[in-house]
Amino acid sequence: MTAGDTALDKKVETRFSPCIATGSGTSKFEEFKEKSGYLQEPLASELSAKSDHFSNDALQLLKFHGSYQQDNRDNRKKGLGKDWQMMLRLRSPGGRIPASLFVELDNLSNALGNGTLRATTRQAFQMHGVSKANLKQVIGKILVSMGSTLAACGDITRNVMAPAAPYEKGSYPAARELANQIADLLSPKQAETSYLDLWVDGDLTYQIRPNIQVKKARAKQYEKGVFSGDKNEPLYGATYMPRKFKCAVTVPGDNSVDLLTNDVGLVAFTDSKGLLKGCNVYVGGGMGRTHNNDETFARAADPLGYIPGNYILELVQSILALQRDYGDRKTRRHARMKYLLHDQGIEWFKNELQKSYFKHEIKPLRPEPKDKLEDYLGWHRQGSRKWFVGIPLLSGRLEGGLKKGIREIVEKYQLEIRLTPNQDLLLCNIGGTQLSSIKEALASLGIKNPATPAAIKRHAIACPALPLCGLAITEAERSLPNILERIESQLKRLDINKTILVRMTGCPNGCARPYMAELALVGSGVDQYQLWLGGTPNLKRLAKPYIQKMPLKDLERTIEPLLINWKESGGRKSFGSHIKAIGDQAVLDLLSIEDKAP
């Protein structure tokens, strides 16, 4: 090593957060992951113990296996213990749920859960209310039914998103296939063995089986740069990622996946035969933040460039490896890749990527058409002989008669389900001879016009929040229907004929991606919310916080001057774009409340 190299190393050590690349100090949690035996202990030991809940150490590992431990706060009683239960989340790239898997999920949720299923904003089903004693049985049955919960949570690659629409032509098939390939590419190696050991007694029948193209790309995980140094876990190493890592794929013009909120976002271009030509690549998006901590923030992804299709898998795992090595390993609130991009900039990121991880050219972005938040609600031709129907589910909740009726339709006609990032549900592969009978069955469930839900409800989403989420400060899912009715009534009273994209969360962690909405309510106290304004209907711009703690009862009084101003301007722009156009000071002047954000 030369003197120059030494000087450069010292400069890097002072410039970067504690990380693998600099060899600087890491947190105790990083040490814990490394000593867990690839995410096994103490989870494996506690799984068979008689306690009704896991210790804090075990539940940190449980997340990697697709489950969170929760306490139902509605059932808390003074002097009694907590009502411990587990939430399970599936691994379902692109939101695909085969008929047999859905039937089993319905059975399990009824027999061993709380009777509901919930479509998440990352296109997976969650099941709530599972006891610790039944956890192995439930995950085991999911695996046997060709599902999985591996890596649905934790410091690892989360469920890979793609447009849910099962169109058989255009770029959609290639986008779905690429999402499947990325999910298999970034699946952990040794942690999968640990997962199968715990939940199906090591039965390798249920291993993920990547195709030849993915196998070739995975072989490169042992090459310099991408290789973690751990032969058992070549891509991740024994400490896995600094925090969660999220990927999404879409097609030009379709922003159903909220592309810019992901660590890696890919826009897939295809040729006239539907074969992948390449992708525009965006990096460094993320929603999570912490109240009263300006060092945490939501961030939209930066454009990286265009990559030919034959190098996309190599690129994605190279980006992951860069974040693995340079992501903050000491301060978890600063560990997402968005902070690395913010601190170092896109040019540094691109240069380091090409210098140490990815040896191919990164070209300028290709032009894209204007994006739209596609939702696929209503009836659509899937292909020449098949149809699909998009069914609106406010906040993704399936329960009661609707859940039972959907199960009967799926089971009778063996229909595939696809979940959307907007928490809606598509019934797919419907034959022409089945159309009338399925329409009648849906009508009997109250779904007569699935293409035309109320405009304010169409794209509104919320996180589960209370009573089960341990991070929730206040309500979200349970309050959203009433909030939407109130806003809808207010717009009608003011004679405003346009709608607003609304999102709601019970805390600032951003699971419902509120910071991209035109109007977002982010829980900051009991029945109090931050008010975020200024996103776009097609999810291309971050909103801004204007009020820190708005009592929910004051919602209409607070936003009415803004709505009137929007109407008086002619209403040609969307509400979010109007907020952007008039500027921060004008917005603050119009808001009729004292607790305004600085």
Coordinates of C-alpha atoms in Angstrom, one line a residue, residues 91 150 180-193 207-223 226-227 231-236 313-314 317:
R91 CA -43.2 -13.4 0.2
L150 CA -38.9 -15.9 4.2
N180 CA -39.7 -12.9 -9.8
Q181 CA -36.0 -13.2 -10.9
I182 CA -34.9 -10.4 -8.6
A183 CA -36.8 -12.0 -5.7
D184 CA -34.9 -15.3 -6.3
L185 CA -31.6 -13.6 -7.0
L186 CA -31.7 -11.7 -3.7
S187 CA -33.0 -14.6 -1.6
P188 CA -30.5 -15.5 1.2
K189 CA -28.7 -18.8 0.9
Q190 CA -27.9 -20.0 4.4
A191 CA -30.8 -18.2 6.0
E192 CA -33.1 -20.2 3.8
T193 CA -31.6 -23.3 5.3
Q207 CA -36.4 -24.5 -1.3
I208 CA -36.7 -21.6 -3.7
R209 CA -35.7 -22.9 -7.2
P210 CA -34.4 -20.1 -9.4
N211 CA -34.2 -20.4 -13.2
I212 CA -31.0 -20.8 -15.2
Q213 CA -30.6 -17.1 -15.7
V214 CA -30.8 -16.4 -12.0
K215 CA -28.5 -19.3 -11.2
K216 CA -25.9 -17.8 -13.4
A217 CA -26.2 -14.4 -11.7
R218 CA -26.1 -15.9 -8.3
A219 CA -22.8 -17.6 -9.2
K220 CA -21.4 -14.1 -9.5
Q221 CA -22.1 -13.5 -5.9
Y222 CA -18.7 -15.2 -5.1
E223 CA -16.8 -12.7 -7.3
V226 CA -20.2 -8.5 -4.7
F227 CA -18.9 -11.4 -2.5
K231 CA -19.1 -18.6 1.6
N232 CA -22.2 -19.8 3.4
E233 CA -24.0 -16.5 2.7
P234 CA -22.1 -15.0 -0.3
L235 CA -24.3 -12.0 -1.0
Y236 CA -25.3 -10.9 2.4
L313 CA -29.6 -8.9 -12.4
E314 CA -25.9 -8.3 -12.1
Q317 CA -27.1 -7.4 -6.7

